[in-house]
Structures are given as structure tokens and as C-alpha cells.
Coordinates of N, CA and C in Angstrom, one line a residue:
M887 N 6.2 -10.8 -1.1 CA 4.0 -11.0 -0.9 C 3.6 -10.9 0.6
F888 N 4.6 -11.4 1.0 CA 4.2 -11.2 2.6 C 4.3 -10.3 3.3
E889 N 4.2 -9.8 2.8 CA 4.4 -7.8 3.8 C 2.9 -7.9 3.3
S890 N 2.5 -7.5 1.5 CA 1.4 -7.4 1.3 C 0.1 -7.7 2.0
Q891 N 0.6 -9.6 2.4 CA -0.7 -10.6 2.4 C -1.0 -9.3 4.3
Q892 N -0.3 -9.4 4.9 CA 0.3 -8.1 6.6 C -0.5 -7.0 6.4
V893 N -0.4 -6.3 5.3 CA -1.2 -4.8 5.1 C -2.6 -5.7 4.3
I894 N -2.3 -6.3 4.4 CA -4.1 -6.8 4.1 C -5.4 -6.7 5.3
A895 N -4.3 -8.2 6.0 CA -4.3 -8.3 7.1 C -4.9 -7.2 8.3
L896 N -3.4 -6.7 8.6 CA -4.0 -5.4 9.4 C -5.5 -4.1 8.8
R897 N -4.7 -4.3 7.5 CA -5.6 -3.1 7.1 C -7.9 -3.9 7.1
L898 N -7.9 -5.2 7.3 CA -9.6 -5.4 7.4 C -9.8 -5.7 8.7
A899 N -8.7 -5.8 9.5 CA -8.7 -5.8 11.3 C -9.4 -4.4 11.3
K900 N -8.6 -3.5 10.9 CA -8.3 -2.3 11.2 C -10.2 -1.7 10.5
L901 N -10.6 -1.9 9.6 CA -12.0 -2.5 8.7 C -12.9 -2.5 9.8
A902 N -12.8 -3.4 10.2 CA -13.9 -5.1 10.6 C -13.7 -3.6 11.8
L903 N -13.4 -3.0 13.3 CA -13.3 -2.3 14.4 C -14.7 -1.1 13.6
G904 N -14.6 -0.6 12.6 CA -15.5 0.4 12.2 C -14.8 1.6 12.6
G905 N -15.6 2.7 12.4 CA -15.7 4.1 13.4 C -14.7 5.6 11.9
P906 N -13.9 6.0 12.5 CA -13.6 7.1 11.3 C -11.7 6.8 11.2
A907 N -11.4 6.0 12.5 CA -10.3 5.4 11.8 C -9.7 4.4 10.2
A908 N -11.7 3.7 10.7 CA -11.9 2.8 8.5 C -12.5 3.1 8.2
M909 N -12.8 4.1 7.9 CA -12.8 5.4 7.1 C -12.4 5.5 6.3
S910 N -10.9 6.4 7.1 CA -10.2 6.9 7.2 C -9.1 6.1 6.2
E911 N -8.9 4.8 6.4 CA -8.3 4.3 6.4 C -8.9 3.2 4.9
A912 N -9.6 2.9 4.3 CA -11.0 3.1 2.9 C -9.9 3.7 2.1
N913 N -10.9 5.1 2.7 CA -10.7 6.0 1.4 C -9.0 5.9 1.3
R914 N -7.7 5.9 2.9 CA -6.7 6.1 1.9 C -6.6 4.7 1.1
M915 N -6.8 3.4 1.3 CA -6.6 2.1 0.9 C -7.6 2.4 -1.3
V916 N -8.2 3.5 -1.9 CA -9.4 3.9 -3.0 C -8.5 5.0 -3.3
S917 N -7.5 5.2 -2.9 CA -6.5 6.7 -3.1 C -5.7 6.2 -3.9
E918 N -4.7 5.3 -2.5 CA -3.4 4.4 -3.2 C -4.2 3.6 -4.6
K919 N -4.5 3.1 -4.4 CA -4.8 2.4 -5.8 C -5.5 2.3 -7.4
G920 N -5.6 4.7 -6.6 CA -5.9 5.3 -8.1 C -4.5 5.8 -8.2
I921 N -4.0 6.0 -7.4 CA -2.3 6.9 -7.4 C -1.5 5.8 -8.4
A922 N -1.7 5.2 -7.8 CA -0.1 3.9 -8.1 C -0.2 3.3 -9.4
L923 N -2.3 3.2 -10.1 CA -2.4 2.9 -11.3 C -2.2 3.9 -11.8
A924 N -1.5 4.6 -11.9 CA -1.3 6.2 -13.0 C -0.3 6.3 -13.0
E925 N 0.4 5.8 -12.0 CA 2.0 6.5 -11.4 C 2.4 5.4 -12.6
A926 N 3.0 3.6 -11.8 CA 2.8 2.3 -13.0 C 1.8 3.1 -14.6
A927 N 0.8 3.3 -14.8 CA 0.7 3.2 -16.1 C 2.1 3.8 -17.3
T928 N 2.0 5.3 -16.2 CA 2.8 6.8 -16.4 C 4.2 6.3 -17.1
H929 N 5.0 5.4 -16.3 CA 6.2 5.2 -16.1 C 6.7 4.2 -17.2
M930 N 5.1 3.4 -17.1 CA 5.6 2.5 -18.3 C 5.6 3.2 -19.9
A931 N 4.9 3.7 -19.7 CA 4.4 4.5 -21.0 C 5.4 5.1 -21.7
F932 N 6.4 5.7 -20.8 CA 7.6 6.7 -21.0 C 9.0 5.8 -21.5
G933 N 8.6 4.5 -21.4 CA 9.9 3.3 -21.3 C 10.6 2.9 -20.1
G934 N 9.3 3.3 -18.6 CA 10.0 2.9 -17.8 C 10.2 1.8 -17.5
S935 N 10.4 1.1 -16.5 CA 10.5 -0.5 -16.1 C 9.8 -0.8 -15.0
T936 N 9.8 -3.0 -15.3 CA 8.3 -3.3 -14.3 C 9.3 -3.4 -13.3
E937 N 10.4 -3.2 -12.9 CA 11.0 -3.4 -11.6 C 11.1 -2.4 -11.1
D938 N 11.2 -1.0 -12.1 CA 10.7 0.2 -11.1 C 9.8 0.3 -10.2
V939 N 8.2 -0.7 -11.2 CA 7.4 -0.1 -10.2 C 6.7 -0.9 -9.8
V940 N 7.9 -2.5 -9.6 CA 7.9 -3.2 -8.4 C 8.2 -2.5 -7.4
R941 N 10.0 -2.4 -7.2 CA 10.1 -1.8 -6.5 C 9.6 -0.6 -5.5
K942 N 8.5 0.2 -6.3 CA 8.3 0.9 -5.6 C 7.0 0.6 -5.2
V943 N 5.4 -0.1 -5.4 CA 4.8 -1.0 -5.3 C 5.1 -1.4 -4.0
R944 N 6.5 -1.5 -3.4 CA 6.9 -2.9 -2.4 C 7.6 -1.7 -1.0
R945 N 7.8 -0.6 -1.9 CA 8.1 0.5 -0.9 C 6.3 0.8 -0.6
T946 N 5.7 1.9 -0.6 CA 4.7 1.6 -0.5 C 4.1 0.9 0.8
V947 N 3.4 -0.8 -0.2 CA 4.0 -1.6 0.7 C 4.9 -1.6 2.7
R948 N 5.7 -1.5 2.4 CA 6.7 -1.2 3.1 C 6.4 -1.2 4.5
A949 N 5.7 0.7 3.8 CA 5.5 1.7 4.4 C 4.2 1.2 5.7
N950 N 3.1 1.1 4.1 CA 2.2 0.8 4.6 C 2.0 0.2 6.3
R951 N 3.1 -1.4 6.0 CA 2.6 -2.0 7.8 C 3.5 -1.2 8.4
K952 N 4.4 -0.8 8.3 CA 4.5 0.3 9.3 C 3.9 1.1 9.9
R953 N 3.6 1.9 9.4 CA 2.0 2.8 10.3 C 0.5 1.9 10.5
L954 N 0.5 0.4 10.1 CA -0.3 0.0 10.7 C -0.5 -0.8 12.3
T955 N 1.4 -0.9 12.0 CA 1.4 -2.2 13.4 C 2.3 -1.0 13.9
R956 N 3.0 0.6 14.1 CA 2.9 1.6 14.3 C 1.9 1.4 15.6
N957 N 0.4 1.8 14.4 CA -1.1 2.6 15.3 C -1.2 1.3 15.8
H958 N -1.4 0.2 15.5 CA -2.4 -1.2 15.8 C -2.2 -2.0 17.3

């Protein structure tokens, strides 16, 4: 949960700066959410576990934190 809060703070800071990087991050956030929802729904519809969904979300959050702190 702490990593998620870090990603939110880093993204808000990037958005506050404006410019092309902010627009790119905003587009990335929106597309990530849609893709994550579709993947989770499909996974669950075919009998997948919530643990698998949470594991995937955590992996994505971790990757976002690394990317945002590297570029920040």
C-alpha cells in the first residue's frame, strides 16, 4: 500500500509540472487502468484467483514506482 501512495504522489508531482511529460503520464495512467480492469475481469471470469490479480497489480505498481523515481 505504501508503494501505491508513492506512485500517486510521484504522478501528481509530474502532472503539476505540466508539459508533454505530464500529458504522457496522464495518458499512461488512463490506459493502465483500463487494461488492468479488462485483465482482472477476464482473469476472474475464467476462474482465476484474486491473489493472482493482486500480485499483478503490485508488480505494476512496483514498476511504476521504479520508473517514476528513476526519471524524477
